[in-house]
Short mmCIF file of C-alpha atoms in Angstrom, two decimals:
data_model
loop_
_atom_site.label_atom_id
_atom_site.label_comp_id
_atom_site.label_asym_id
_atom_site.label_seq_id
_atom_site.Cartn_x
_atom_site.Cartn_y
_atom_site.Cartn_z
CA UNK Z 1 69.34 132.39 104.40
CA UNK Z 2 72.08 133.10 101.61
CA UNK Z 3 74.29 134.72 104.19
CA UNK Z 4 74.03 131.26 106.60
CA UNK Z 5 74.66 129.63 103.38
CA UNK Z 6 77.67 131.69 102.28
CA UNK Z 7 78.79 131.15 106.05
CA UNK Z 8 78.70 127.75 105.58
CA UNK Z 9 80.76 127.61 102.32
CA UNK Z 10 83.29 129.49 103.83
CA UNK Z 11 84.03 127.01 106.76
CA UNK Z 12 84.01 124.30 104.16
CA UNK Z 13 86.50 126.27 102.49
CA UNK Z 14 89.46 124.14 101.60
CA UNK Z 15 92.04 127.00 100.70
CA UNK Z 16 92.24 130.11 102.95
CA UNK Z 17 91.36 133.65 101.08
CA UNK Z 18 93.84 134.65 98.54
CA UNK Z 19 96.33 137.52 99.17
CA UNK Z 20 99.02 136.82 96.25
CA UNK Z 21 99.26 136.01 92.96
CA UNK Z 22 101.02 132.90 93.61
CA UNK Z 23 98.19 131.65 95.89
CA UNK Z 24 95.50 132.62 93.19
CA UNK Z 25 97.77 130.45 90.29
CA UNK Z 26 98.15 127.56 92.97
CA UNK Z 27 94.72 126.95 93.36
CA UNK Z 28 93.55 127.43 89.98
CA UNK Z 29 95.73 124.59 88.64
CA UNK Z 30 94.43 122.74 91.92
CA UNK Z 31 91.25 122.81 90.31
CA UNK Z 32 92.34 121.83 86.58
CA UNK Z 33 93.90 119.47 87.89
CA UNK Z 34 91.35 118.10 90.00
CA UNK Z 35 88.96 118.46 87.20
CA UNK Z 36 91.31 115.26 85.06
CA UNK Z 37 91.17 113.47 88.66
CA UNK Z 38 87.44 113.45 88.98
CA UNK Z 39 87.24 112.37 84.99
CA UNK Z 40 89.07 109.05 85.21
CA UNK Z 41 88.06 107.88 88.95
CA UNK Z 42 84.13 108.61 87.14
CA UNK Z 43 85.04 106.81 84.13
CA UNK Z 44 87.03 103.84 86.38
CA UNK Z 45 84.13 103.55 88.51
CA UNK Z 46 81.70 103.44 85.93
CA UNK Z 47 83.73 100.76 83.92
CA UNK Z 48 83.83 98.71 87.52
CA UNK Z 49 80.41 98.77 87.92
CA UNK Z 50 79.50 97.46 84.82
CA UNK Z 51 81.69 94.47 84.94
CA UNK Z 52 80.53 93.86 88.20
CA UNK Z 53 76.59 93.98 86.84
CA UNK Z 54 76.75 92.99 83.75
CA UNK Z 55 76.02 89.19 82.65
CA UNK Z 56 77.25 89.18 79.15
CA UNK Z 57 80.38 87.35 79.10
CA UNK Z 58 82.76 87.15 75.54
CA UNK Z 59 84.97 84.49 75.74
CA UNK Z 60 86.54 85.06 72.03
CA UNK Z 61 87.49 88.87 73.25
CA UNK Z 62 91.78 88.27 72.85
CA UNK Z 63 93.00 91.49 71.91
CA UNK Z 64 92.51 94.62 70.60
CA UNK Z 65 94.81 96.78 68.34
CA UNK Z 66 92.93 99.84 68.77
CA UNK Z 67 91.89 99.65 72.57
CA UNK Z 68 95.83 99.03 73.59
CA UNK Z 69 96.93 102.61 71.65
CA UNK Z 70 94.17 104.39 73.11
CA UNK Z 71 94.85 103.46 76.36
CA UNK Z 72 98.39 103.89 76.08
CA UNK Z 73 98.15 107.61 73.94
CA UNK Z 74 95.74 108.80 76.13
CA UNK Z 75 97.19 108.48 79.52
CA UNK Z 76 100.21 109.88 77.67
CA UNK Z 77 98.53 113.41 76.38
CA UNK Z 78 96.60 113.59 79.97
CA UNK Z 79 100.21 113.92 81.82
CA UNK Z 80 101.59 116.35 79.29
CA UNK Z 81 98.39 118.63 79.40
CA UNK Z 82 98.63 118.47 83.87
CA UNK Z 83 103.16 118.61 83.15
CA UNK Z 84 103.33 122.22 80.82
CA UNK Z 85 101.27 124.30 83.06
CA UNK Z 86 102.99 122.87 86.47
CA UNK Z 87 106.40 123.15 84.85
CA UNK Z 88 105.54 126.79 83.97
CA UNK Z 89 104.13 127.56 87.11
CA UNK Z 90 107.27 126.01 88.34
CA UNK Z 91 109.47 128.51 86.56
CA UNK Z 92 107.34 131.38 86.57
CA UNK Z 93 106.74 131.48 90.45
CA UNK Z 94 111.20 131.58 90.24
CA UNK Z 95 110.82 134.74 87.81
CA UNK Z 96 112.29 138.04 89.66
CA UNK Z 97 112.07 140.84 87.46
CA UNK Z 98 112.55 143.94 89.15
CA UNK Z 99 112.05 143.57 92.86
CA UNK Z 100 110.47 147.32 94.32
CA UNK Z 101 111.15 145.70 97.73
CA UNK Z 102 113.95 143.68 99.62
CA UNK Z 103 113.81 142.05 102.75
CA UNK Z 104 116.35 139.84 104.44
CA UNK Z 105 114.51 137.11 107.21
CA UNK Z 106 117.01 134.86 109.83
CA UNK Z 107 115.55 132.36 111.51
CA UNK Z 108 116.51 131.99 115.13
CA UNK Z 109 115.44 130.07 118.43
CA UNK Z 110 112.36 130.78 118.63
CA UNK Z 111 112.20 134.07 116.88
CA UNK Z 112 112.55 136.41 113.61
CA UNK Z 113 114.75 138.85 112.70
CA UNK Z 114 113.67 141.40 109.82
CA UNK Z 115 116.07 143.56 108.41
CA UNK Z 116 114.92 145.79 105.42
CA UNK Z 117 117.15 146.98 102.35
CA UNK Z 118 117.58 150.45 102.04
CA UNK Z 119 119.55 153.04 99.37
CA UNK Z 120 120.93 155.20 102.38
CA UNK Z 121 120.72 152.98 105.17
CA UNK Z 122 119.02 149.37 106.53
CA UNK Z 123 116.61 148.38 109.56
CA UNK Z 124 116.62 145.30 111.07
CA UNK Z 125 114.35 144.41 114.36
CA UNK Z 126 113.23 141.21 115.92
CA UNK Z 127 109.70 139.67 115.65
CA UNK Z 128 108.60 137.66 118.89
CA UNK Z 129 105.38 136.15 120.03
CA UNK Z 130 102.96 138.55 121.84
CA UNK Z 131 101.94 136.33 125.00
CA UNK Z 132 98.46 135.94 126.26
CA UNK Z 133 98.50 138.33 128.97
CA UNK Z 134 99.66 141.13 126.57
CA UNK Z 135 96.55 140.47 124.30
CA UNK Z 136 94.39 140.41 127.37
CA UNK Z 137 95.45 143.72 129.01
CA UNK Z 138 96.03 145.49 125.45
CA UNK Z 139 93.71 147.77 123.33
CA UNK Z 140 90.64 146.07 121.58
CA UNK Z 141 91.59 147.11 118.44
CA UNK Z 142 95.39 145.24 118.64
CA UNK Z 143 93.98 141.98 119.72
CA UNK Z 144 95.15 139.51 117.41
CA UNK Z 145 94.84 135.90 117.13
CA UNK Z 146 96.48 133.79 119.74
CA UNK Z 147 99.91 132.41 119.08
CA UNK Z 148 100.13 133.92 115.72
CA UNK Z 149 100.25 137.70 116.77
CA UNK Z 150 103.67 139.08 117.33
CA UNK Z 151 105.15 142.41 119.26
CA UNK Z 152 106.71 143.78 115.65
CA UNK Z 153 105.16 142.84 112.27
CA UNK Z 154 106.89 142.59 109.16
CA UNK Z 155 105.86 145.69 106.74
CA UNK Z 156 105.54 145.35 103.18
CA UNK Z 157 103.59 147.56 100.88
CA UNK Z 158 101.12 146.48 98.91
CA UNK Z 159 100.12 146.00 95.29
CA UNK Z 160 104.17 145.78 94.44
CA UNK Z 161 106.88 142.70 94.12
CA UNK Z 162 108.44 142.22 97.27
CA UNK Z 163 111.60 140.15 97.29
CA UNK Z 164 112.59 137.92 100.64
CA UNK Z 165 115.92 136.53 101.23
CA UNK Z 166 115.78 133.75 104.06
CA UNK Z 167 119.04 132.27 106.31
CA UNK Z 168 119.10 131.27 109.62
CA UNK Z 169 121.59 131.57 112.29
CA UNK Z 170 121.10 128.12 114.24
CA UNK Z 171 118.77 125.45 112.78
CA UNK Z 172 117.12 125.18 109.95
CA UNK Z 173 113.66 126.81 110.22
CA UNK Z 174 111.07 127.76 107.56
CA UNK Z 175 109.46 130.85 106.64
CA UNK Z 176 105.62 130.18 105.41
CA UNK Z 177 102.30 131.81 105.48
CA UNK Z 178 100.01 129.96 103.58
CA UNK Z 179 97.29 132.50 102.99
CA UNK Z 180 100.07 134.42 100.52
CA UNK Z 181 101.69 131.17 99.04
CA UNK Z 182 105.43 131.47 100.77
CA UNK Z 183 107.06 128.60 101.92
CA UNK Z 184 110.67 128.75 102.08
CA UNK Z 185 113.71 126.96 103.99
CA UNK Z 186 115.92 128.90 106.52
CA UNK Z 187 118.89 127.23 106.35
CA UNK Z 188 122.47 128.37 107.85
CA UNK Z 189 125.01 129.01 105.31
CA UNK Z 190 122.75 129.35 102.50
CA UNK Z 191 120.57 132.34 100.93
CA UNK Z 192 117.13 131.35 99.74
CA UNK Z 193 114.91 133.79 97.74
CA UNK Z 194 111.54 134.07 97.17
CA UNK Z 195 109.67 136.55 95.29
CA UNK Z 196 105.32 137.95 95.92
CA UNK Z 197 103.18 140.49 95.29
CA UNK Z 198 100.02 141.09 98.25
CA UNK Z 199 97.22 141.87 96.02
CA UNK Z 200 95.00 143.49 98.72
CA UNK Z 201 96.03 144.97 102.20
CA UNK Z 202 95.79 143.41 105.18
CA UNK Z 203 97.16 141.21 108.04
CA UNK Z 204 98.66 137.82 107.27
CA UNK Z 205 99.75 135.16 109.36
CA UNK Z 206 102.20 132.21 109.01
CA UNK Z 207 104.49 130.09 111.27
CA UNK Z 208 107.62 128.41 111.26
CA UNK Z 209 106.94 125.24 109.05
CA UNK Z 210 109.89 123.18 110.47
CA UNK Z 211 110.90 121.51 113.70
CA UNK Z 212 113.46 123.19 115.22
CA UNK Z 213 113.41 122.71 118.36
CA UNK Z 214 110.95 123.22 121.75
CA UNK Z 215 110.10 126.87 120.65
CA UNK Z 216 109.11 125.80 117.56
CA UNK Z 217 104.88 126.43 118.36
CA UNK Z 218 106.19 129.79 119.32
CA UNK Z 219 107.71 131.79 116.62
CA UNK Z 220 105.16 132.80 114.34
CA UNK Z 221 105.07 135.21 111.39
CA UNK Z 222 102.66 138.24 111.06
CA UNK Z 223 103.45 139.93 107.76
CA UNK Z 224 101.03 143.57 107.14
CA UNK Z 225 100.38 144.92 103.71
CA UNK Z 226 100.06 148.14 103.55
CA UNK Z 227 98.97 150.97 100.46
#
């Protein structure tokens, strides 16, 4: 029964499973946030329904002193306490402080191109879409999901900050798998960084998050953590 349960919950699930740090801070200030949200639409629907019920009616009620500062304080302190921790968030998620690993993504039509930074010397190979016929006649244990597996996946180890520099060579396109928090602009002529740490192993899948064109459905991004 708990396991049907626990099934259940995890279809329901609104996030996907966390495999970063920045995915595990995201949705934690989701939910303190969230928690101020359900607060005041309680407290407004609460306040509604009692007007709406009640049949006491004060016709010498003209103003109150008081009531206007609370209401105008309050709203006041609830922004600041939901503004600090987004702003540091904000600036902590742009925090590089000593990058083990660097990898440099281009965008292209309809495809990726990883090249890895080296001390002696780099790598760089393209990523494409596996096609269905490829997952069909391959081994069981490479099947993969369907438009999101791809011929060459992009190797980072695990438990250590991984830096990735993003360009493109035509369009714009955008790098992002959601399960790890990354979601970051290819554009041409300009160098975008972003900076995460996998916290467990594993396989993770994105896709380009911009429309750039009639291969856009087919480029996606399969990123492997590895100890």
């Amino acid at each position: 029964m708990w396991q049907l349960i626990s099934k259940k919950l995890y279809f329901w699930n609104i996030f996907e499973n966390t495999g970063s740090i920045t995915i595990a801070v995201m949705e934690e200030f989701h939910d303190y946030t969230m928690m101020f949200l359900t607060i005041i639409i309680t407290f407004i629907t609460v306040f509604i329904y009692r007007l709406m019920t009640t049949k006491m009616t004060n016709y010498n009620f003209k103003e109150n002193i008081n009531l206007e500062i609370i209401w105008t304080i309050l709203p006041m302190v609830i922004l600041f306490m939901i503004a600090y921790p987004s702003l540091y968030y904000l600036y902590l998620f742009d925090l590089s402080m000593k990058p083990t690993v660097t990898m440099k993504v281009f965008g292209a039509q309809w495809y990726w191109i990883y090249e890895n930074f080296d001390t002696e010397k780099g790598q760089s190979y393209s990523s494409y879409m596996t096609p269905d016929s490829e997952l069909l006649n391959g081994l069981p244990y490479k099947l993969g999901w369907r438009l999101l597996e791809t011929d060459t996946r992009l190797v980072v180890p695990y438990g250590t900050e991984v830096q990735c520099l993003t360009t493109s060579l035509d369009v714009i396109h955008s790098f992002s798998i959601p399960e790890l928090g990354i979601k970051i602009d290819a554009i041409p002529g300009r160098l975008n960084s972003v900076t995460f740490q996998v916290t467990k192993p594993g396989v993770y899948y994105g896709q380009c998050a911009e429309i750039c064109g009639t291969g856009h459905s087919f480029m996606p991004i399969c990123l492997e953590a590895l100890v």
